[in-house]
Short mmCIF file of C-alpha atoms and ligand atoms in Angstrom, two decimals:
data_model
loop_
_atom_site.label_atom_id
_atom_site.label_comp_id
_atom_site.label_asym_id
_atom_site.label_seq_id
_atom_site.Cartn_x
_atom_site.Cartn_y
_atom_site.Cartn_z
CA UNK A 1 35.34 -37.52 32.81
CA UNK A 2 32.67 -36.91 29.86
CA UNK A 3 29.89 -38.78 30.03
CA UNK A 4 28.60 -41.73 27.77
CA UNK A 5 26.65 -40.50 24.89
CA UNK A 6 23.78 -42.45 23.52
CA UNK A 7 21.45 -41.99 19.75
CA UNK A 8 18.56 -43.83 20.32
CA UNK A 9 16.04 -43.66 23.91
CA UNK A 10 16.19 -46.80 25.19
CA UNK A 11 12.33 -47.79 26.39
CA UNK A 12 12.66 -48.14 30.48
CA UNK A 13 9.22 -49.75 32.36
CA UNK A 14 9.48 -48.59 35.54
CA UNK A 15 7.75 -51.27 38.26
CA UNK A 16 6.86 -51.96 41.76
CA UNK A 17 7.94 -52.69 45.64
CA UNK A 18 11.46 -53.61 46.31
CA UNK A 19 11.87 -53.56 42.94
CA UNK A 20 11.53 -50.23 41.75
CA UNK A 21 13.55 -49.06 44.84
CA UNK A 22 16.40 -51.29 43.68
CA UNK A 23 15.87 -49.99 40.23
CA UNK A 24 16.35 -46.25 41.38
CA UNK A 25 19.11 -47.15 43.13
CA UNK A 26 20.92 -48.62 39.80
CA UNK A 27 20.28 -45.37 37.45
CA UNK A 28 21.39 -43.33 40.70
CA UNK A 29 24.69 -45.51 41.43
CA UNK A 30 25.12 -47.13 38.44
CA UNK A 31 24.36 -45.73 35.55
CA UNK A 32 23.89 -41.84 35.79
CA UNK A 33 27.23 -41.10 37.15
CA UNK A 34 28.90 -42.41 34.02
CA UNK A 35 25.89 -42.08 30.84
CA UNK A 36 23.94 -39.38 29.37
CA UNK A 37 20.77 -41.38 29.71
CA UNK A 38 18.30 -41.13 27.24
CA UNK A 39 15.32 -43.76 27.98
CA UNK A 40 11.71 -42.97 27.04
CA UNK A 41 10.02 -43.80 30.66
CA UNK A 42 6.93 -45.46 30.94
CA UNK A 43 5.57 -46.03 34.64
CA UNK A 44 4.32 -49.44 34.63
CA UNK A 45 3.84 -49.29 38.75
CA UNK A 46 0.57 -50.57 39.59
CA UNK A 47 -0.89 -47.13 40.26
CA UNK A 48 -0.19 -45.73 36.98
CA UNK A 49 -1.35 -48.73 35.14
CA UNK A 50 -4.58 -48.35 37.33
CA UNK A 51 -4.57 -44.41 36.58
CA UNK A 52 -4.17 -45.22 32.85
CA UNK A 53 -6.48 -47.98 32.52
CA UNK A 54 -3.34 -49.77 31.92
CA UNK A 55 -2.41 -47.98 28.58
CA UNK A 56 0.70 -47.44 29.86
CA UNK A 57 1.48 -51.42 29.43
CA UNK A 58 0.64 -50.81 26.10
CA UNK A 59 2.08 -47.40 25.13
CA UNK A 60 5.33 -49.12 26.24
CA UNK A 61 5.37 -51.89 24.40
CA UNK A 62 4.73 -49.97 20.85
CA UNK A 63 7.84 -47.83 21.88
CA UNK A 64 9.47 -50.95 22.23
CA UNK A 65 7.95 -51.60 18.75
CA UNK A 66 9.02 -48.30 17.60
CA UNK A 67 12.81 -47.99 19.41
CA UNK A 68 13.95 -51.60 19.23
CA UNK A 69 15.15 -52.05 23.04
CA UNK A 70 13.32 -52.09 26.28
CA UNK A 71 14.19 -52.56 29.81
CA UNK A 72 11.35 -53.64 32.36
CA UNK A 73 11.63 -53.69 36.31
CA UNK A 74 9.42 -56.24 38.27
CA UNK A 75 5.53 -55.32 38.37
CA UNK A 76 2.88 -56.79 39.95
CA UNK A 77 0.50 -58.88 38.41
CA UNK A 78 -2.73 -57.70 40.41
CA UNK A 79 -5.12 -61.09 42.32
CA UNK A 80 -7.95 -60.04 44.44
CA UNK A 81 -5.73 -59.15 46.93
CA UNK A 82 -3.86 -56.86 45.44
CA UNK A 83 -7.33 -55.40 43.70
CA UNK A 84 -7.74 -54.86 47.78
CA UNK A 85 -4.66 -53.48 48.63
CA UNK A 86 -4.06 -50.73 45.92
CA UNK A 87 -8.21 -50.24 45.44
CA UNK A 88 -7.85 -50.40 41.97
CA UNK A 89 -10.25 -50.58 39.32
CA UNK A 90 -10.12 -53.53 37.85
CA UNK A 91 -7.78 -56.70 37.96
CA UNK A 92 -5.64 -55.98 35.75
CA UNK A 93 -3.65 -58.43 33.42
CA UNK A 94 -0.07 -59.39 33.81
CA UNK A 95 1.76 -56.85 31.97
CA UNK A 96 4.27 -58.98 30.89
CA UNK A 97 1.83 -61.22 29.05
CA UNK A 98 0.24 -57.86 27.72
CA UNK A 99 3.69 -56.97 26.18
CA UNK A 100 4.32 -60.69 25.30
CA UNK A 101 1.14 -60.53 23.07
CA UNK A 102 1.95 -57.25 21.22
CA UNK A 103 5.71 -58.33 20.53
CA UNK A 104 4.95 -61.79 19.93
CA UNK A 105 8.51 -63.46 21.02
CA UNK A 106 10.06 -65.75 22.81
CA UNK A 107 11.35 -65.78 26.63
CA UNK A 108 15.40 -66.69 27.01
CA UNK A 109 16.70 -67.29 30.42
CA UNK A 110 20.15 -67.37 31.84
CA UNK A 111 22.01 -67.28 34.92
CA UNK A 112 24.79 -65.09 35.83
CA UNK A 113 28.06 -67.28 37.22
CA UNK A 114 29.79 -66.42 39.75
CA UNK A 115 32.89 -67.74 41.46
CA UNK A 116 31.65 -69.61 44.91
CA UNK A 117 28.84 -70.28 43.51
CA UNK A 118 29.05 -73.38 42.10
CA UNK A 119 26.22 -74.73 39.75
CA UNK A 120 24.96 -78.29 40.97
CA UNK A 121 26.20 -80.34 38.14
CA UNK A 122 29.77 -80.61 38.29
CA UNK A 123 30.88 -79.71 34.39
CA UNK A 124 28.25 -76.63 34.66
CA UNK A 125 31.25 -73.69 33.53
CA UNK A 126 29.33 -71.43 31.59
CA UNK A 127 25.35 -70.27 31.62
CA UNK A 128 22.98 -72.35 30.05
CA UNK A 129 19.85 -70.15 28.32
CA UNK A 130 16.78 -71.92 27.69
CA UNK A 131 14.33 -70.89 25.05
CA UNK A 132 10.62 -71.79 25.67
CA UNK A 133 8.02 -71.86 23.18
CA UNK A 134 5.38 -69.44 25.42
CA UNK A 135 2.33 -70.61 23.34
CA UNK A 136 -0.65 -73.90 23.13
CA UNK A 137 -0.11 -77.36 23.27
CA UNK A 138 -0.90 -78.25 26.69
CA UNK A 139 -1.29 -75.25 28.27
CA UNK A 140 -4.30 -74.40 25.61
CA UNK A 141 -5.52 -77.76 25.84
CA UNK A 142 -9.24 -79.39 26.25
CA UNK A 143 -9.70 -82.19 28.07
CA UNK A 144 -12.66 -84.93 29.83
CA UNK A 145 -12.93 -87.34 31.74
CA UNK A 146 -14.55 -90.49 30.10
CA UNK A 147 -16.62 -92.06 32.75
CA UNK A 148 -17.30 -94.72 30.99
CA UNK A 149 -16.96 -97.29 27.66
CA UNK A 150 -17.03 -94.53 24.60
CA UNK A 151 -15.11 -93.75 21.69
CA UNK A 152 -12.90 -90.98 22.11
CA UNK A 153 -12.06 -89.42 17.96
CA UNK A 154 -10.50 -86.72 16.93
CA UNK A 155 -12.20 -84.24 14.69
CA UNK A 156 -10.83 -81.29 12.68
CA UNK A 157 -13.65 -79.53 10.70
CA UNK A 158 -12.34 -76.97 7.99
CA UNK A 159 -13.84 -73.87 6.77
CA UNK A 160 -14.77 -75.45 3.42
CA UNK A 161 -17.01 -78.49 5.33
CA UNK A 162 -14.33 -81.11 5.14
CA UNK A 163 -13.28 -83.20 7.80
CA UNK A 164 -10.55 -85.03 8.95
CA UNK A 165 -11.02 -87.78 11.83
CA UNK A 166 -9.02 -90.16 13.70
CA UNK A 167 -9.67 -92.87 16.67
CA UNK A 168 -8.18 -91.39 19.51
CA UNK A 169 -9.30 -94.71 21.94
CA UNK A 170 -11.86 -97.23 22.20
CA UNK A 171 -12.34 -97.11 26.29
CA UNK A 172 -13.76 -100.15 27.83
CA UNK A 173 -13.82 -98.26 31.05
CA UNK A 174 -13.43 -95.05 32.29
CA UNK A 175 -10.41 -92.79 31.36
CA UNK A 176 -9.09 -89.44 30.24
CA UNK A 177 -8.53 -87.80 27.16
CA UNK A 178 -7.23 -84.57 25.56
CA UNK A 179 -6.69 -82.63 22.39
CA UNK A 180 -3.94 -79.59 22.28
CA UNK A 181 -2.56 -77.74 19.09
CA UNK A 182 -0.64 -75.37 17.52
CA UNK A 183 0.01 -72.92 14.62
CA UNK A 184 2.77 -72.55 12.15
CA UNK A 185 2.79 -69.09 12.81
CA UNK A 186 3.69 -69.55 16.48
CA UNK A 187 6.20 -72.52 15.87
CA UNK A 188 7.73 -70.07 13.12
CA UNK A 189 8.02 -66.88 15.53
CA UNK A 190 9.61 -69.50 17.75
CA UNK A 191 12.18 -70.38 15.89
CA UNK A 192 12.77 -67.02 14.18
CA UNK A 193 13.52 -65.66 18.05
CA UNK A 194 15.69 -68.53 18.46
CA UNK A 195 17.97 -68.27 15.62
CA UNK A 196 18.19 -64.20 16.04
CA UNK A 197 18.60 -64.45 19.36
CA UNK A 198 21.33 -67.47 18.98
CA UNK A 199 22.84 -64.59 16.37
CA UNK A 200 23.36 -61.89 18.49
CA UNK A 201 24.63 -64.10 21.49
CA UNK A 202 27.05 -65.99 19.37
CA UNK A 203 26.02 -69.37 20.82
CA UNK A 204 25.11 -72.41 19.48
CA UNK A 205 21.43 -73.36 19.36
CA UNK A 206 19.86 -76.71 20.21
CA UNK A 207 16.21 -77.61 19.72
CA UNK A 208 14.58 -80.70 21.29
CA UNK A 209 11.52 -82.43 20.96
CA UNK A 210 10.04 -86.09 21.24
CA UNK A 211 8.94 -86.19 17.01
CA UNK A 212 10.47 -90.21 16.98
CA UNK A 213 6.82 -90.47 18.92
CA UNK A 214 4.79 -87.66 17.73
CA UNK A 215 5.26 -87.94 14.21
CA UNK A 216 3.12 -85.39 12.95
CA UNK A 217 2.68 -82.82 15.99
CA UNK A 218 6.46 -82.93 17.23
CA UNK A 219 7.78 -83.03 13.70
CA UNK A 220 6.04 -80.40 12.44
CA UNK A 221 8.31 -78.46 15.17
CA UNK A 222 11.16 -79.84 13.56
CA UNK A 223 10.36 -79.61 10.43
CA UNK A 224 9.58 -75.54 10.47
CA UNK A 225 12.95 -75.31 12.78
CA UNK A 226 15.30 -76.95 9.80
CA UNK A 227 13.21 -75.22 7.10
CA UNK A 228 13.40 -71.40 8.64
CA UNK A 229 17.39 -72.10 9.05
CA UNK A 230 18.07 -73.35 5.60
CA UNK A 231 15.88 -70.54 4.11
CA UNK A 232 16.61 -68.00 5.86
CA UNK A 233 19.87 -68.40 8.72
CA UNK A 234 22.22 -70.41 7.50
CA UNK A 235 24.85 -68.33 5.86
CA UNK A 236 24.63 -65.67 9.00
CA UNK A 237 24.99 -69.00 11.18
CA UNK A 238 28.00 -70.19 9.75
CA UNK A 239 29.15 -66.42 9.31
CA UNK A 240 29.26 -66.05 12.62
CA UNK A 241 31.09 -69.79 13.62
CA UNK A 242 28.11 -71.03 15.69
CA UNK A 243 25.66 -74.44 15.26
CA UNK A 244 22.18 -75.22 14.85
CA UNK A 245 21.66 -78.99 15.56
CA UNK A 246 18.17 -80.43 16.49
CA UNK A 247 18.05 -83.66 18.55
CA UNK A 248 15.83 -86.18 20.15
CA UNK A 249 14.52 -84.28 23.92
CA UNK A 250 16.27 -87.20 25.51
CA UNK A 251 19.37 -87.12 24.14
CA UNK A 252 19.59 -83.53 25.09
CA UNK A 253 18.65 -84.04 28.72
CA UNK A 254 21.68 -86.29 28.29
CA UNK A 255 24.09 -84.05 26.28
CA UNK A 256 22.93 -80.86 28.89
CA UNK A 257 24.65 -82.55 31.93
CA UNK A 258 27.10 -83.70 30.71
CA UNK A 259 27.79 -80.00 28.82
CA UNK A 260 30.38 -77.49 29.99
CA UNK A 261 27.08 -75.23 29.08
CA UNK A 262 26.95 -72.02 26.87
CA UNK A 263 24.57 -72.74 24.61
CA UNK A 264 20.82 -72.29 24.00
CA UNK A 265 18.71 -75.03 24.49
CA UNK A 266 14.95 -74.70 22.64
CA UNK A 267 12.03 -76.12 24.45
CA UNK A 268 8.81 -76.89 23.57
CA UNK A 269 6.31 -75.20 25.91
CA UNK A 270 5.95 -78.01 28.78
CA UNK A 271 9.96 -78.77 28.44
CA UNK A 272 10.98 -75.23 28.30
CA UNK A 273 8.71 -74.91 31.95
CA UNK A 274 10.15 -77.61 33.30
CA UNK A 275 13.85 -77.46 32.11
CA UNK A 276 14.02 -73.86 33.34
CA UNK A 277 13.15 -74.81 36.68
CA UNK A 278 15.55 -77.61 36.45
CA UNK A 279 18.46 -75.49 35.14
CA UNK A 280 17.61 -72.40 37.33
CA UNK A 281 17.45 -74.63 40.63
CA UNK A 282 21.21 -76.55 39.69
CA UNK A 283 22.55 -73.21 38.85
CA UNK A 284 22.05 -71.34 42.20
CA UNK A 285 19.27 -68.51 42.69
CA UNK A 286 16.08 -67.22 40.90
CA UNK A 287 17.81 -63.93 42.10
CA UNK A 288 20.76 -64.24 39.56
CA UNK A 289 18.64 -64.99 36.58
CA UNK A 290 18.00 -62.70 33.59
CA UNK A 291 15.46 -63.14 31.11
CA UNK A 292 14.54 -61.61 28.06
CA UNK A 293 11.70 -61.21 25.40
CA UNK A 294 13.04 -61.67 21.84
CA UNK A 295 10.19 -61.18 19.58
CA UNK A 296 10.68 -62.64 15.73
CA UNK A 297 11.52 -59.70 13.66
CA UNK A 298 13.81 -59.00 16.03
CA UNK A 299 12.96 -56.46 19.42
CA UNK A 300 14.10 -57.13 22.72
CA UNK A 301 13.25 -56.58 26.04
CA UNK A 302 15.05 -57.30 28.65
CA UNK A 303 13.70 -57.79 32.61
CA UNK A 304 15.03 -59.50 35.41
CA UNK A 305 13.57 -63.17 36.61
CA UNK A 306 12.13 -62.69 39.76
CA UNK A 307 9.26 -61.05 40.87
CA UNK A 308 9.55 -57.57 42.93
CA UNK A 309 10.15 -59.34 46.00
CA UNK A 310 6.80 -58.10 48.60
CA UNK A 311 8.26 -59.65 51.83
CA UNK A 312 11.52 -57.69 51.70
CA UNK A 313 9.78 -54.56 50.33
CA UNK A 314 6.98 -54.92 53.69
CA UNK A 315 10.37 -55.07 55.55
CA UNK A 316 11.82 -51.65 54.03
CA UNK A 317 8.10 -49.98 54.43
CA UNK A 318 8.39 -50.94 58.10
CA UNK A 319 12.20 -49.11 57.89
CA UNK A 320 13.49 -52.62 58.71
CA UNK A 321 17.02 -53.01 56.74
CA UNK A 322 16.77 -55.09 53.37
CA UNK A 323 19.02 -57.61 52.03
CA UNK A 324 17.65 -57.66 48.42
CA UNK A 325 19.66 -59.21 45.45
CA UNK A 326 20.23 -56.60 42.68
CA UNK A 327 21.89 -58.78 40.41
CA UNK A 328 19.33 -59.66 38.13
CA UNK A 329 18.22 -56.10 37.44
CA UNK A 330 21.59 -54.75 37.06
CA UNK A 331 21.92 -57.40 33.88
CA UNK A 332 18.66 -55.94 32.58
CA UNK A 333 20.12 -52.97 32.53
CA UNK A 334 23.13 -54.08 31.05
CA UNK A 335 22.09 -56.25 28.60
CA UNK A 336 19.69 -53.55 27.03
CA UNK A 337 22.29 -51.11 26.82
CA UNK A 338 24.81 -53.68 24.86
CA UNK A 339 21.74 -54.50 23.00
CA UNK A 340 21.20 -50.37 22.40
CA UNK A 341 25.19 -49.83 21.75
CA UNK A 342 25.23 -52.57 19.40
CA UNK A 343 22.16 -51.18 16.95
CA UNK A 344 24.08 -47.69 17.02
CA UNK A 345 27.59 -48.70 16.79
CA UNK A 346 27.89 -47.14 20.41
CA UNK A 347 31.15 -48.84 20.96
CA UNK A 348 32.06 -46.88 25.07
CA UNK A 349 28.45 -48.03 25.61
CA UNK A 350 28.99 -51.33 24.82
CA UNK A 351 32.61 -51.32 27.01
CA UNK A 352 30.50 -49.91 29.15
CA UNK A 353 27.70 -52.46 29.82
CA UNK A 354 30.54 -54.91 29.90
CA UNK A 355 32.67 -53.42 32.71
CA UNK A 356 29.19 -53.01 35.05
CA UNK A 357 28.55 -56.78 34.67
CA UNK A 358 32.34 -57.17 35.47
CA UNK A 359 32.51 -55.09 38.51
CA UNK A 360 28.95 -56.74 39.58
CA UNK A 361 30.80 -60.17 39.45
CA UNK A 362 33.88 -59.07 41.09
CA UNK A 363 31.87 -57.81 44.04
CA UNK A 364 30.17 -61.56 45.12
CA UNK A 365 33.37 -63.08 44.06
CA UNK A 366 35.40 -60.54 46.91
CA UNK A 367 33.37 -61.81 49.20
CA UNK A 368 30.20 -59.10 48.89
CA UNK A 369 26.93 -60.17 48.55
CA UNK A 370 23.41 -59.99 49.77
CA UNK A 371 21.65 -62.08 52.17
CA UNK A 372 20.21 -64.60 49.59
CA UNK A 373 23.68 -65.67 48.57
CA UNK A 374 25.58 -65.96 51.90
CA UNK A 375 24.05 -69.70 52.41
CA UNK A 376 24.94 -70.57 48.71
CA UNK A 377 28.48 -69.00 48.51
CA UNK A 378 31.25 -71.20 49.20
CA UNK A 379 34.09 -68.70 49.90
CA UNK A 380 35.52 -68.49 53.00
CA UNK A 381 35.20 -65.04 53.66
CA UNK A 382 32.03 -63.48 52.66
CA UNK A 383 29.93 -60.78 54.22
CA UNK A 384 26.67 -59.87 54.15
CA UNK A 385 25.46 -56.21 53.18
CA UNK A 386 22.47 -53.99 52.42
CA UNK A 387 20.38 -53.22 49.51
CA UNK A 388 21.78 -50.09 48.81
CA UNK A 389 25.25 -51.06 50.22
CA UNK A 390 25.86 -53.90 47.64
CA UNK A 391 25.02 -51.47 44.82
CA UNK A 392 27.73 -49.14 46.44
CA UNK A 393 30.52 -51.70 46.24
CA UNK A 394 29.29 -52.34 42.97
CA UNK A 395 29.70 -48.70 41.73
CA UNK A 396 32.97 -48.51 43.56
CA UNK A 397 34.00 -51.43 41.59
CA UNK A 398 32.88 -49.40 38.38
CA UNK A 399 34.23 -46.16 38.75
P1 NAP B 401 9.44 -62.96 43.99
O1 NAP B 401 9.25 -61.51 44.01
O2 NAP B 401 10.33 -63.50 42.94
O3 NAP B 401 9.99 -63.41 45.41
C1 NAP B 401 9.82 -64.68 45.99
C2 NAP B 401 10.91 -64.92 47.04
O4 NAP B 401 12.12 -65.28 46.39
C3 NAP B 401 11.24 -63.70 47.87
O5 NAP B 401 10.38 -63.54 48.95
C4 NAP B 401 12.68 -64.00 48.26
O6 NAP B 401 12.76 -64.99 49.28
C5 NAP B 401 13.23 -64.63 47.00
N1 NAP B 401 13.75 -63.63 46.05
C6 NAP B 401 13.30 -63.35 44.81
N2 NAP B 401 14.03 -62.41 44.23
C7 NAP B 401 14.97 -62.05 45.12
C8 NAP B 401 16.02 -61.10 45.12
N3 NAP B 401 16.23 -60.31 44.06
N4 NAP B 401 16.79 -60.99 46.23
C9 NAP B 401 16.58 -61.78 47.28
N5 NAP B 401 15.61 -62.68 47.36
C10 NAP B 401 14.81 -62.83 46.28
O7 NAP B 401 8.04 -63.73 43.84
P2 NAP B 401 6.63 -63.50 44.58
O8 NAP B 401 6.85 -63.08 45.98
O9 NAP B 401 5.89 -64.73 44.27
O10 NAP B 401 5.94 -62.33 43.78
C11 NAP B 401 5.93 -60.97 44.23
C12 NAP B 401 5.24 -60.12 43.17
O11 NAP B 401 6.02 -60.14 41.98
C13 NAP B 401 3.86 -60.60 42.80
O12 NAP B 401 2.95 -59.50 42.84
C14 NAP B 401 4.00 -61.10 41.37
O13 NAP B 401 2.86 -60.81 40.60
C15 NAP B 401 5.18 -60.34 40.86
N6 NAP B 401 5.99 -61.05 39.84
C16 NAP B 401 6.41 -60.29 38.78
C17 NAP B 401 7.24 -60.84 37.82
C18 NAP B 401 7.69 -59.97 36.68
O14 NAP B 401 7.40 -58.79 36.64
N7 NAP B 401 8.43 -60.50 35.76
C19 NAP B 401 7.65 -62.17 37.93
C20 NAP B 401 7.21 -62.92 39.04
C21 NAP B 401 6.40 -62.33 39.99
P3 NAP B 401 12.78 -64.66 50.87
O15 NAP B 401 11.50 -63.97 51.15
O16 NAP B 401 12.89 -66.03 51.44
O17 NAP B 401 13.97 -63.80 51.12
MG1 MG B 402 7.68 -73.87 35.91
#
């Protein structure tokens, strides 16, 4: 059978630990044996990124600036023991927040469902994808303790000398206080990623915040949100059959369980944290979720959830037999390839992408799955296999 052809390289990061042996073991299963891969590789393993001063980190992300599409196995983000353990250089910064700055976008979770698996709340039939806002408000905040009776006031000096000032609190007595912000160029990439990513998903989108309270901070979320759409999504929106609708955060905490899911739910940056873990937790496993960077004019990357999994990779080292979940970083994979067929009109690509997420599926749901999913699975007969195994009965599946 002739092989898959594809037009443009897709950008492939390379990573670390059980992770990059997993990731091997999907372009040597999974994806060779059926595509002419073309992938501009960038080896964003630990000791390259030490070897390149970490360049690499951001050599990759222009090609992902240049080629549209990347894909990005786990890495480690280095702490002093890892400065120890791979006697590198310097501690080098989380390449995913390295990317995240050059693309400017917006992370997008899902799960991947499977039968036997069943998510926590009941009416849970299709993935749920939160959107969170990855920038300021409390998370850039700066904040004091008031130790004592003070006024606390709020001061915004602009470049011009004037000022703008408001009482924050009169204490009596000792307290706390804190200021936080934002830009309308971050709340506008926001929602730009939202509505394109919304777009090429075919979902709905939903956006919540709390702006009956925060009348100026919150609404000024919802405000840029309804403003981008009219301006600039609507017609594709309704071209394409799917809703924007923006409600109150508690009446979508509401609406979300009692949802049959499939949507995209848009969080502001403390929501979206917290909802994820929420959502994640009710639908099963950090080892079935995908993720993926949207940035606003449109470039994706696409990466698996979890990190690269040290305690099972310690296990391999010591020639000890893994269990480790592939899922995850098979849906990388596939997703940037439908993302890649879909910008060249690569239709067997796309079929193709579809068919490995299929036969991925249709292995758990016969019963084969790795270690982390035997205690969650509620088939009756399930069996537990290898690493390498599961990606096996995955490409037997496939071909
Ligand atoms: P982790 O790699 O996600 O693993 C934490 C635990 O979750 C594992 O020990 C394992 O539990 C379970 N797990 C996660 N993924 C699994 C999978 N695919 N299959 C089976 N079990 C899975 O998180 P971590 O141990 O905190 O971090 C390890 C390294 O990853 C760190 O150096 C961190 O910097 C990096 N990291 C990278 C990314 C990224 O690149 N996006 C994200 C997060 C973390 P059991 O041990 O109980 O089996
Ligand atoms: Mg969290």
């Amino acid at each position: 059978m002739a092989k898959i052809q594809m037009k443009t390289p897709l950008v492939e990061m390379d990573g670390d630990e059980m992770t990059r042996i997993i990731w091997q073991g999907i372009k040597d299963k999974l994806l060779t044996p059926f595509i002419d891969l073309k992938c501009e590789y960038y080896a964003l393993g630990l000791p390259n990124r030490d070897a390149t001063d970490d360049q690499v980190t951001v050599d990759a992300a222009n090609a992902i600036k240049k080629y549209g599409v990347g894909v990005k196995c786990a890495t480690i983000t280095p702490n002093a023991q890892r400065v120890e353990e791979y006697k590198l250089k310097e501690m080098w910064k989380s390449p995913n927040g390295t990317i995240r700055a050059i693309l400017d976008g917006t992370v997008f979770r899902a799960p991947v469902i499977v039968k036997g698996i069943t998510p926590s709340v009941s009416t849970w039939k299709k993935p749920i994808t939160i959107a969170r806002h990855a920038y300021g408000d409390i998370y850039k905040n700066s904040e004091l303790y008031v130790d004592g009776a003070a006024k606390a006031e709020l001061l915004v000096t602009y470049a011009d000398g004037r000022q703008d000032k408001k009482l924050i609190h009169d204490f009596r007595s000792a307290g706390v206080v804190m200021g936080m912000h934002n830009t309308d160029a971050s709340i506008s990439s926001f929602a730009r990623s939202c509505f394109n990513y919304a777009l090429s998903v075919k979902q709905d989108l939903w956006f919540s915040t709390k702006d009956t309270i925060s009348k100026i901070y919150d609404h000024r979320f919802k405000d840029l949100f309804a403003e981008i759409y009219e301006n600039e999504f609507k017609d594709q929106f309704e071209a394409a059959g799917i809703e924007f609708f923006y409600t109150l955060i508690d009446d979508a905490v509401a609406r979300v369980i009692r949802s049959e899911g499939g949507f995209i739910w848009a969080c502001k940056n403390y929501d979206g944290d917290v909802m994820s873990d929420m959502v994640a937790t009710a639908f099963g496993s950090l080892a079935m979720m995908t993720s993926v960077l949207v940035s606003p004019d449109g470039l994706y990357e696409y990466e698996a959830a979890h990190g690269t999994v040290t305690r099972h990779y310690y296990k391999h080292l010591k020639g000890e037999a893994t269990s480790t979940n592939s899922v995850a970083t098979i849906f990388a994979w596939s997703g940037a390839l439908r993302k890649r067929a879909e910008l060249d009109g690569l239709e067997d690509l796309a079929a193709f992408a579809d068919r490995l997420e299929k036969a991925t599926v249709q292995t758990i749901e016969e019963g084969v799955m790795t270690g982390d999913l035997m205690n969650l699975s509620t088939l009756p007969e399930k069996h537990k296999v290898g690493t390498m195994e599961f990606l096996d009965e995955v490409a037997k599946r496939l071909s």
